[in-house]
Amino acid sequence: MKKFFALVLAILMVASLAACNGTSNTDGKTYVIYSDNAFAPFEYLDEASGEYVGLDMDIFAAIAEDQGFAYEMHNEGFDASMGAVQSGQADGMIAGMTITDERRESYDFAEGYFEDGQVLVVKNGSDIKDFDDLDGKTIACKTSTVGGEYAESIKDEYGFTINYYEGSNEMYQAVVTGADAACIEDFSVIGWAINSEDLPLTIVTEDPFNNSFYGFAVKKGTNPELIEMFNAGLANIKENGTYDELLAKYGY
Ligand code: GLN
């Protein structure tokens, strides 16, 4: 019994020490963070463990640990994450979210943590080699993404129409089944999907377009301390080698 009380005391001491050392501006708050659910290698379900894993999950965990704040992660999809942040249901989102000027009107972003652009993707053996070949065709885009926004901006010029899908996997399947002639996806994500899931899809654009950085986001004007902690933690994990280790874990 004595041992038990000693243990409890030790735990309490460690906990209070942690509370003193931790960032004082979180007040023991558990932040609610939303993310995509099928966007490997950034966030995806690990079938074996039943847990969501990926580079975003690891980077966020490392930053939260470095900064000493608590959070719960909800992997609900990209459009759902944006909705949750804008409605105040979520404090922030990390979801391979591209930082754009347009989004800065409704989000505050932390420093970018990964650079990526988009590519045009077709089914293996397709005649389509570029946007020029899409006249009269439909292409698949993911709801609320920059790929979809880009497609909207060029669809009249090239004469295609757009079908929207909630998730990346549904979008790929639309191209695999031939429902749509092509899709637009982030380069690193479609590259990962083609390699690991053996999808019969080919990237036809030579270089990714709209290269930009992914950033952690909060609703504009809210949770400024979360942005500060993300930036401070990101700088620390870059400094101490954790960030490079995490990139290497996913082959970058
Ligand atoms: N990077 C893209 C965007 O921000 C796609 C993000 C995603 O599908 N999770 O729009």
mmCIF file of C-alpha atoms and ligand atoms in Angstrom:
data_model
loop_
_atom_site.group_PDB
_atom_site.id
_atom_site.type_symbol
_atom_site.label_atom_id
_atom_site.label_comp_id
_atom_site.label_asym_id
_atom_site.label_seq_id
_atom_site.Cartn_x
_atom_site.Cartn_y
_atom_site.Cartn_z
ATOM 1 C CA MET A 1 0.000 0.000 0.000
ATOM 2 C CA LYS A 2 2.835 2.374 0.875
ATOM 3 C CA LYS A 3 4.350 1.721 -2.483
ATOM 4 C CA PHE A 4 1.032 2.532 -4.101
ATOM 5 C CA PHE A 5 0.792 5.916 -2.359
ATOM 6 C CA ALA A 6 4.384 6.663 -3.221
ATOM 7 C CA LEU A 7 3.568 5.935 -6.828
ATOM 8 C CA VAL A 8 0.473 8.133 -6.771
ATOM 9 C CA LEU A 9 2.489 10.920 -5.176
ATOM 10 C CA ALA A 10 5.205 10.543 -7.787
ATOM 11 C CA ILE A 11 2.640 10.712 -10.575
ATOM 12 C CA LEU A 12 1.025 13.812 -9.062
ATOM 13 C CA MET A 13 4.417 15.496 -8.746
ATOM 14 C CA VAL A 14 5.312 14.737 -12.337
ATOM 15 C CA ALA A 15 1.896 15.929 -13.480
ATOM 16 C CA SER A 16 2.178 19.228 -11.609
ATOM 17 C CA LEU A 17 5.728 19.715 -12.860
ATOM 18 C CA ALA A 18 4.507 19.108 -16.393
ATOM 19 C CA ALA A 19 1.730 21.629 -15.835
ATOM 20 C CA CYS A 20 4.288 24.216 -14.709
ATOM 21 C CA ASN A 21 6.683 23.538 -17.545
ATOM 22 C CA GLY A 22 4.017 23.264 -20.197
ATOM 23 C CA THR A 23 2.853 26.219 -22.210
ATOM 24 C CA SER A 24 0.793 28.327 -19.880
ATOM 25 C CA ASN A 25 -1.495 29.575 -22.633
ATOM 26 C CA THR A 26 -3.350 26.284 -23.234
ATOM 27 C CA ASP A 27 -4.947 26.115 -19.758
ATOM 28 C CA GLY A 28 -5.247 22.366 -19.887
ATOM 29 C CA LYS A 29 -7.417 22.610 -22.961
ATOM 30 C CA THR A 30 -7.783 19.637 -25.281
ATOM 31 C CA TYR A 31 -7.840 20.983 -28.819
ATOM 32 C CA VAL A 32 -10.156 19.389 -31.342
ATOM 33 C CA ILE A 33 -8.317 18.842 -34.615
ATOM 34 C CA TYR A 34 -9.883 17.557 -37.836
ATOM 35 C CA SER A 35 -8.235 15.844 -40.746
ATOM 36 C CA ASP A 36 -8.862 13.977 -43.954
ATOM 37 C CA ASN A 37 -9.351 10.206 -43.726
ATOM 38 C CA ALA A 38 -8.005 8.823 -47.009
ATOM 39 C CA PHE A 39 -5.079 10.956 -48.133
ATOM 40 C CA ALA A 40 -2.002 8.763 -47.845
ATOM 41 C CA PRO A 41 0.786 9.292 -46.979
ATOM 42 C CA PHE A 42 -0.554 12.249 -44.955
ATOM 43 C CA GLU A 43 -3.481 10.544 -43.206
ATOM 44 C CA TYR A 44 -4.940 7.114 -43.783
ATOM 45 C CA LEU A 45 -6.379 4.193 -41.888
ATOM 46 C CA ASP A 46 -3.848 1.583 -40.882
ATOM 47 C CA GLU A 47 -5.919 -1.589 -41.270
ATOM 48 C CA ALA A 48 -3.768 -3.556 -38.845
ATOM 49 C CA SER A 49 -4.096 -1.163 -35.898
ATOM 50 C CA GLY A 50 -7.393 0.496 -36.791
ATOM 51 C CA GLU A 51 -5.634 3.833 -36.216
ATOM 52 C CA TYR A 52 -5.190 6.767 -38.547
ATOM 53 C CA VAL A 53 -1.522 7.170 -39.383
ATOM 54 C CA GLY A 54 0.540 9.299 -41.754
ATOM 55 C CA LEU A 55 2.895 12.234 -42.042
ATOM 56 C CA ASP A 56 0.330 14.832 -40.900
ATOM 57 C CA MET A 57 -0.594 12.661 -37.916
ATOM 58 C CA ASP A 58 3.073 12.238 -36.964
ATOM 59 C CA ILE A 59 4.042 15.876 -37.488
ATOM 60 C CA PHE A 60 1.107 17.081 -35.419
ATOM 61 C CA ALA A 61 1.815 14.579 -32.638
ATOM 62 C CA ALA A 62 5.479 15.617 -32.530
ATOM 63 C CA ILE A 63 4.579 19.313 -32.388
ATOM 64 C CA ALA A 64 1.955 18.783 -29.661
ATOM 65 C CA GLU A 65 4.465 16.819 -27.627
ATOM 66 C CA ASP A 66 7.136 19.462 -28.105
ATOM 67 C CA GLN A 67 4.735 22.239 -27.095
ATOM 68 C CA GLY A 68 2.969 20.293 -24.357
ATOM 69 C CA PHE A 69 -0.636 20.644 -25.487
ATOM 70 C CA ALA A 70 -3.370 18.021 -25.642
ATOM 71 C CA TYR A 71 -5.586 17.323 -28.640
ATOM 72 C CA GLU A 72 -7.951 14.790 -30.091
ATOM 73 C CA MET A 73 -7.785 14.004 -33.801
ATOM 74 C CA HIS A 74 -10.923 13.418 -35.857
ATOM 75 C CA ASN A 75 -10.318 11.923 -39.307
ATOM 76 C CA GLU A 76 -13.525 12.860 -41.088
ATOM 77 C CA GLY A 77 -12.564 13.906 -44.610
ATOM 78 C CA PHE A 78 -11.308 17.093 -46.230
ATOM 79 C CA ASP A 79 -14.539 18.986 -46.898
ATOM 80 C CA ALA A 80 -15.894 17.872 -43.499
ATOM 81 C CA SER A 81 -12.754 19.228 -41.807
ATOM 82 C CA MET A 82 -13.179 22.614 -43.468
ATOM 83 C CA GLY A 83 -16.813 22.683 -42.364
ATOM 84 C CA ALA A 84 -15.881 21.725 -38.797
ATOM 85 C CA VAL A 85 -13.258 24.484 -38.596
ATOM 86 C CA GLN A 86 -15.556 27.139 -40.037
ATOM 87 C CA SER A 87 -18.453 26.166 -37.730
ATOM 88 C CA GLY A 88 -16.198 26.202 -34.672
ATOM 89 C CA GLN A 89 -16.667 22.494 -34.031
ATOM 90 C CA ALA A 90 -12.934 22.038 -34.627
ATOM 91 C CA ASP A 91 -10.118 24.249 -33.334
ATOM 92 C CA GLY A 92 -7.921 23.511 -36.313
ATOM 93 C CA MET A 93 -7.205 21.161 -39.197
ATOM 94 C CA ILE A 94 -4.172 19.418 -40.654
ATOM 95 C CA ALA A 95 -5.143 17.658 -43.850
ATOM 96 C CA GLY A 96 -2.603 18.189 -46.601
ATOM 97 C CA MET A 97 -4.297 21.568 -46.929
ATOM 98 C CA THR A 98 -2.722 23.852 -49.485
ATOM 99 C CA ILE A 99 -2.130 27.428 -48.348
ATOM 100 C CA THR A 100 -3.766 29.813 -50.827
ATOM 101 C CA ASP A 101 -4.549 33.543 -50.792
ATOM 102 C CA GLU A 102 -8.222 32.785 -51.256
ATOM 103 C CA ARG A 103 -8.258 30.510 -48.197
ATOM 104 C CA ARG A 104 -6.430 33.158 -46.179
ATOM 105 C CA GLU A 105 -9.692 35.124 -46.312
ATOM 106 C CA SER A 106 -11.339 32.550 -44.013
ATOM 107 C CA TYR A 107 -8.377 30.720 -42.386
ATOM 108 C CA ASP A 108 -5.187 31.614 -40.562
ATOM 109 C CA PHE A 109 -2.349 29.299 -41.541
ATOM 110 C CA ALA A 110 0.762 28.280 -39.687
ATOM 111 C CA GLU A 111 4.064 28.093 -41.587
ATOM 112 C CA GLY A 112 3.981 25.629 -44.480
ATOM 113 C CA TYR A 113 5.385 22.189 -43.672
ATOM 114 C CA PHE A 114 5.372 20.342 -47.015
ATOM 115 C CA GLU A 115 5.475 21.474 -50.645
ATOM 116 C CA ASP A 116 3.280 19.852 -53.247
ATOM 117 C CA GLY A 117 1.381 20.596 -56.443
ATOM 118 C CA GLN A 118 -1.299 18.891 -58.522
ATOM 119 C CA VAL A 119 -1.193 16.592 -61.546
ATOM 120 C CA LEU A 120 -3.615 15.322 -64.164
ATOM 121 C CA VAL A 121 -4.268 11.589 -63.873
ATOM 122 C CA VAL A 122 -5.852 9.179 -66.387
ATOM 123 C CA LYS A 123 -6.541 5.474 -66.643
ATOM 124 C CA ASN A 124 -3.678 3.342 -67.949
ATOM 125 C CA GLY A 125 -3.825 3.163 -71.746
ATOM 126 C CA SER A 126 -5.999 6.282 -72.084
ATOM 127 C CA ASP A 127 -5.447 8.533 -75.130
ATOM 128 C CA ILE A 128 -5.635 11.601 -72.946
ATOM 129 C CA LYS A 129 -2.249 13.225 -72.613
ATOM 130 C CA ASP A 130 -3.153 16.699 -71.429
ATOM 131 C CA PHE A 131 -5.997 19.127 -70.739
ATOM 132 C CA ASP A 132 -6.221 19.682 -74.527
ATOM 133 C CA ASP A 133 -7.638 16.184 -74.924
ATOM 134 C CA LEU A 134 -10.504 16.706 -72.478
ATOM 135 C CA ASP A 135 -12.943 18.532 -74.792
ATOM 136 C CA GLY A 136 -16.468 17.194 -74.197
ATOM 137 C CA LYS A 137 -15.314 14.890 -71.393
ATOM 138 C CA THR A 138 -15.954 14.857 -67.650
ATOM 139 C CA ILE A 139 -13.190 14.925 -65.077
ATOM 140 C CA ALA A 140 -13.292 13.899 -61.418
ATOM 141 C CA CYS A 141 -12.374 16.363 -58.688
ATOM 142 C CA LYS A 142 -12.503 16.239 -54.901
ATOM 143 C CA THR A 143 -14.917 18.617 -53.185
ATOM 144 C CA SER A 144 -13.379 21.859 -51.845
ATOM 145 C CA THR A 145 -9.845 21.140 -53.071
ATOM 146 C CA VAL A 146 -7.449 23.374 -54.953
ATOM 147 C CA GLY A 147 -7.469 20.772 -57.740
ATOM 148 C CA GLY A 148 -11.192 21.369 -58.126
ATOM 149 C CA GLU A 149 -10.714 25.138 -58.047
ATOM 150 C CA TYR A 150 -8.073 24.893 -60.746
ATOM 151 C CA ALA A 151 -10.329 22.700 -62.878
ATOM 152 C CA GLU A 152 -13.136 25.273 -62.510
ATOM 153 C CA SER A 153 -10.796 28.009 -63.707
ATOM 154 C CA ILE A 154 -9.828 26.197 -66.935
ATOM 155 C CA LYS A 155 -12.898 24.073 -67.757
ATOM 156 C CA ASP A 156 -14.407 26.534 -70.265
ATOM 157 C CA GLU A 157 -11.102 26.974 -72.051
ATOM 158 C CA TYR A 158 -10.728 23.190 -72.497
ATOM 159 C CA GLY A 159 -14.417 22.274 -72.787
ATOM 160 C CA PHE A 160 -14.683 19.679 -70.001
ATOM 161 C CA THR A 161 -17.165 19.401 -67.147
ATOM 162 C CA ILE A 162 -16.461 18.410 -63.549
ATOM 163 C CA ASN A 163 -17.957 15.697 -61.332
ATOM 164 C CA TYR A 164 -17.214 16.111 -57.628
ATOM 165 C CA TYR A 165 -16.396 13.360 -55.124
ATOM 166 C CA GLU A 166 -16.042 13.623 -51.348
ATOM 167 C CA GLY A 167 -12.934 11.492 -51.040
ATOM 168 C CA SER A 168 -9.779 10.800 -53.011
ATOM 169 C CA ASN A 169 -10.547 7.075 -53.319
ATOM 170 C CA GLU A 170 -13.991 7.692 -54.840
ATOM 171 C CA MET A 171 -12.360 10.108 -57.264
ATOM 172 C CA TYR A 172 -9.743 7.519 -58.335
ATOM 173 C CA GLN A 173 -12.428 4.856 -58.750
ATOM 174 C CA ALA A 174 -14.393 7.160 -61.066
ATOM 175 C CA VAL A 175 -11.367 7.209 -63.379
ATOM 176 C CA VAL A 176 -10.638 3.485 -62.999
ATOM 177 C CA THR A 177 -14.229 2.556 -63.928
ATOM 178 C CA GLY A 178 -14.273 5.050 -66.803
ATOM 179 C CA ALA A 179 -17.058 7.192 -65.318
ATOM 180 C CA ASP A 180 -14.716 10.169 -65.747
ATOM 181 C CA ALA A 181 -11.860 10.628 -68.210
ATOM 182 C CA ALA A 182 -9.350 12.007 -65.723
ATOM 183 C CA CYS A 183 -8.888 13.429 -62.250
ATOM 184 C CA ILE A 184 -6.727 16.045 -60.592
ATOM 185 C CA GLU A 185 -4.892 15.094 -57.418
ATOM 186 C CA ASP A 186 -1.935 16.223 -55.345
ATOM 187 C CA PHE A 187 1.222 14.760 -56.832
ATOM 188 C CA SER A 188 2.612 13.026 -53.751
ATOM 189 C CA VAL A 189 -0.761 11.537 -52.860
ATOM 190 C CA ILE A 190 -1.586 10.027 -56.240
ATOM 191 C CA GLY A 191 2.014 8.825 -56.545
ATOM 192 C CA TRP A 192 1.650 6.994 -53.231
ATOM 193 C CA ALA A 193 -1.752 5.552 -54.213
ATOM 194 C CA ILE A 194 -0.532 4.265 -57.577
ATOM 195 C CA ASN A 195 2.503 2.609 -55.991
ATOM 196 C CA SER A 196 0.937 1.155 -52.896
ATOM 197 C CA GLU A 197 -2.542 0.283 -54.099
ATOM 198 C CA ASP A 198 -1.511 -0.788 -57.559
ATOM 199 C CA LEU A 199 -4.153 1.406 -59.199
ATOM 200 C CA PRO A 200 -4.290 1.285 -63.043
ATOM 201 C CA LEU A 201 -3.736 5.044 -63.241
ATOM 202 C CA THR A 202 -1.057 7.173 -64.900
ATOM 203 C CA ILE A 203 0.114 10.709 -64.225
ATOM 204 C CA VAL A 204 0.174 12.555 -67.553
ATOM 205 C CA THR A 205 1.306 16.062 -66.635
ATOM 206 C CA GLU A 206 5.080 16.259 -66.745
ATOM 207 C CA ASP A 207 5.446 18.559 -63.761
ATOM 208 C CA PRO A 208 3.018 19.270 -60.930
ATOM 209 C CA PHE A 209 1.167 22.573 -61.388
ATOM 210 C CA ASN A 210 0.221 25.108 -58.688
ATOM 211 C CA ASN A 211 3.104 24.126 -56.415
ATOM 212 C CA SER A 212 2.439 25.426 -52.950
ATOM 213 C CA PHE A 213 2.802 24.544 -49.268
ATOM 214 C CA TYR A 214 0.534 22.544 -46.998
ATOM 215 C CA GLY A 215 -0.304 24.321 -43.764
ATOM 216 C CA PHE A 216 -2.046 23.743 -40.466
ATOM 217 C CA ALA A 217 -5.138 25.995 -40.357
ATOM 218 C CA VAL A 218 -7.558 27.536 -37.876
ATOM 219 C CA LYS A 219 -10.646 29.628 -38.574
ATOM 220 C CA LYS A 220 -9.488 33.175 -39.275
ATOM 221 C CA GLY A 221 -9.135 35.150 -36.063
ATOM 222 C CA THR A 222 -9.462 32.162 -33.712
ATOM 223 C CA ASN A 223 -6.955 30.109 -31.659
ATOM 224 C CA PRO A 224 -3.911 32.316 -32.342
ATOM 225 C CA GLU A 225 -1.972 30.389 -29.651
ATOM 226 C CA LEU A 226 -2.437 27.193 -31.640
ATOM 227 C CA ILE A 227 -0.784 28.785 -34.684
ATOM 228 C CA GLU A 228 2.032 30.104 -32.481
ATOM 229 C CA MET A 229 2.578 26.702 -30.872
ATOM 230 C CA PHE A 230 2.495 24.939 -34.255
ATOM 231 C CA ASN A 231 5.116 27.325 -35.626
ATOM 232 C CA ALA A 232 7.320 27.060 -32.545
ATOM 233 C CA GLY A 233 6.991 23.264 -32.474
ATOM 234 C CA LEU A 234 7.668 22.963 -36.206
ATOM 235 C CA ALA A 235 10.830 25.043 -35.811
ATOM 236 C CA ASN A 236 11.921 22.823 -32.907
ATOM 237 C CA ILE A 237 11.288 19.511 -34.663
ATOM 238 C CA LYS A 238 13.139 20.831 -37.724
ATOM 239 C CA GLU A 239 16.017 21.826 -35.475
ATOM 240 C CA ASN A 240 16.213 18.552 -33.536
ATOM 241 C CA GLY A 241 15.973 16.270 -36.572
ATOM 242 C CA THR A 242 12.500 14.835 -35.848
ATOM 243 C CA TYR A 243 10.946 16.488 -38.906
ATOM 244 C CA ASP A 244 13.548 14.963 -41.258
ATOM 245 C CA GLU A 245 13.114 11.570 -39.601
ATOM 246 C CA LEU A 246 9.364 11.736 -40.152
ATOM 247 C CA LEU A 247 9.784 12.723 -43.815
ATOM 248 C CA ALA A 248 12.221 9.846 -44.267
ATOM 249 C CA LYS A 249 9.711 7.442 -42.692
ATOM 250 C CA TYR A 250 7.417 8.144 -45.652
ATOM 251 C CA GLY A 251 10.178 8.114 -48.256
ATOM 252 C CA TYR A 252 10.835 11.877 -48.563
HETATM 253 N N1 GLN B 1 -3.987 19.925 -51.107
HETATM 254 C C1 GLN B 1 -5.354 19.916 -51.589
HETATM 255 C C2 GLN B 1 -6.108 21.096 -51.059
HETATM 256 O O1 GLN B 1 -5.693 21.696 -50.102
HETATM 257 C C3 GLN B 1 -6.081 18.622 -51.256
HETATM 258 C C4 GLN B 1 -6.212 18.358 -49.789
HETATM 259 C C5 GLN B 1 -6.958 17.068 -49.477
HETATM 260 O O2 GLN B 1 -7.620 16.502 -50.339
HETATM 261 N N2 GLN B 1 -6.848 16.602 -48.259
HETATM 262 O O3 GLN B 1 -7.122 21.466 -51.587
#
